[in-house]
Amino acid sequence: MLEIKDLHASVAGQDILKGLNLSVKAGEVHAIMGPNGSGKSTLTNVLSGRDGYQITGGQALLDGHDVSELDPEQRAHAGMFLAFQYPVEIPGVSNLEFLKASLEATRKAQGKEPWDAVTLLKKARETCKQVDLDPQFLKRGVNEGFSGGEKKRNEIMQMLLLEPRLALLDETDSGLDIDALQVVARGVNSLRSPDRAIVLVTHYQRLLDYIVPDHVHVLAGGRILKSGGKELALELEQKGYGWLTDQEDAPA
Amino acid sequence: MTSQAELDKLIRGDYAAGFISAIESDTLPPGLNEDVIRFISAKKGEPAWLLDWRLEAYKKWLSMPLPTWAHLDHPPLDFDEVSYYSAPKSMADRPQSLDEVDPELLRTYEKLGIPLHEQEMLAGVAVDAVFDSVSVGTTFKAKLLEAGVIFCSISEAVHEYPDLIKPYLGSVVPQGDNFYAALNSAVFSDGSFVYIPKGVRCPMELSTYFRINEAKTGQFERTLIVADEGSYVSYLEGCTAPMRDENQLHAAVVELVALPGAQIKYSTVQNWYPGDENGKGGIYNFVTKRGVAHDNAKISWTQVETGSAITWKYPSVILRGDNAVGEFYSVALTRHMQQADTGTKMIHLGKNTTSTIISKGISAGRSSNTYRGLVRISPRAENARNFTQCDSLLLGDTCGAHTFPYIESRNPSAMIEHEATTSKVSDDQLFLCRNRGIDPEKAVSMIVNGFCKEVFKELPMEFAVEAGKLLEVSLEGAVG
Ligand SMILES: Nc1ncnc2c1ncn2[C@@H]1O[C@H](COP(=O)(O)OP(=O)(O)OP(=O)(O)O)[C@@H](O)[C@H]1O
Ligand SMILES: [Mg+2]
């Protein structure tokens, strides 16, 4: 589904990704871990087509198509979704209005039948409940004055309604209390299916107790330094990243 | 006989004879002098007092310099190039069908979902005037009459209700108030008059739309609304579709009188031609709007301004009575080379008077958007309160937003709060929308609509929906 080959990318003239390889197949869940500033968010932003993130070498293929040929909204229509590490507020635009615009555009592009207002409201309410968000939040401005955890749950709520084929979750677990973590994990797990894939960026093994990954990768210095199964996360939890990055820095 | 010849005749002083033939003519050559005013007044069969009133205004205007304090930049206006009277174009001179109308204009109508017969009306197509709302119009008039509400053209009111016109005309905006108001007082073409009797709640929203056929009022429009004690009226001015108009200069005057306990809600959507992206063409709109609120009365101005090349407009409230309330809610959107200098004045004279100002300015392209507001608390206005919030939103970095909030408080018990913000549609907001599948144009219009929400919620329901759509259309091409 997602094939990243020797990807180089820069932000503000600074090289951040330096030859990253990653292959994600339908049905899989991948976890990406790594030190602060190593380029994890950069990777999700590059994949989603954010302005200012330049691909300088290599490529990322979604279903065999080079993503750089698509506008951000076209990537969304192709089934890609990014749950933001820091969801931004849009004052005055209600969550429901936002969902309506989002679902209308996306479902139309995907050739799915549109939802009428009643269906939309019903589904939105149900999904709010699924992530333990009061349906009153549908009336509030997008993320406007939401707590950190509420913003994250709001992202998951939108994800569940949009049913992406490739979900990129950037530190969705950070800022969540223990109960919310389980709620979010349940939401993400409900999306798991043989034709979807999920990439989780996280710092904590704990999330991976709830969303068990098929693969775990360590991203450092703009590259995947090590990949393994779910036990790699446990190992990282104990040892930190030093043993990996030292190895990297060591003269050959 | 040509109108030039008629005018020459007039100027020569051959009034009696000159008038008769002049009155049959339809358009005056450009230029302004006393005879032109006499001509206009005679054409309308006005009583002597009104002609004198106009002439007095003209004398004042002659002595007034053109105001230059606004944050506006335009070539000097030549008032001798304007024709001060022209009858509506004859059917033969107007487009005969929509096929003859600018397709760009029609495309906009389409987007706004304007029905075909209304499109024809707005585009000035020569359609039979009885086509639409004669029946609507009459049932509507009957209903108003039953409630004792008067809603007619100001020319008609001069004849039918002189006792209501005489004491109030110019009572809020005097003839010599400012340059443009003086000009309007001298040459006003027509406009609307509304009277709501004591204790009456006007049974429907009054809209100039209902009078659109008769309301070809031209560029010097004058409106007077008198709400008698304890009455209520909501008045809608304009429509959301762009109006086809050949006139470059507009100088309107609106006067509101809210007698004790009365409430007037005045909503405007102004979408005149703004000129093209290089600043060619477009309406110059210089408007004086003001209301007087007596004891316990309330006046609310709500405006959505997206049109005109130049907007110079400060709907104001004089809070004359105790406990009077004044409100101003404004959205002003400028794009291309548009310039807007708009805001309000809240003049607190009475005790316990309260005013609220919410202004939202949106600038795109190479436009300039200025908020200019004055809050004045007079020495005897005990416990006056004002809350002002001025927000500017910039789309791109070639446009400008300015705020000039003036506060003059001469009573220490006053409580004045002022908040101002300037923001940009952030890349982060845009990216969030796009990541959720929303295209950038739709995203910007949604974000801008959200920014304006506090003002839109003050508009009557269907107006608010249209205003939202209007913003969307106006913002097309503003991103990218
Ligand atoms: N707009 C930008 N301008 C300059 N530098 C940037 C910009 N965006 C990211 N960077 C830099 O790129 C590097 C990688 O940042 P990124 O956000 O991808 O890290 P991360 O792995 O997600 O870290 P964290 O775990 O803290 O979220 C950092 O050094 C960061 O400062
Ligand atoms: Mg990050």
mmCIF file of C-alpha atoms in Angstrom, chain B residues 78 104-105 119 138 299 384 446:
data_model
loop_
_atom_site.group_PDB
_atom_site.id
_atom_site.type_symbol
_atom_site.label_atom_id
_atom_site.label_comp_id
_atom_site.label_asym_id
_atom_site.label_seq_id
_atom_site.Cartn_x
_atom_site.Cartn_y
_atom_site.Cartn_z
ATOM 1 C CA ASP B 78 -15.297 65.762 -10.520
ATOM 2 C CA GLU B 104 -19.657 36.770 -15.534
ATOM 3 C CA LEU B 105 -22.495 38.460 -13.683
ATOM 4 C CA GLN B 119 -31.662 37.664 -12.171
ATOM 5 C CA THR B 138 -50.302 44.161 -2.501
ATOM 6 C CA ILE B 299 -30.648 50.762 17.410
ATOM 7 C CA ALA B 384 -21.990 54.480 30.088
ATOM 8 C CA MET B 446 -15.268 28.127 5.647
#
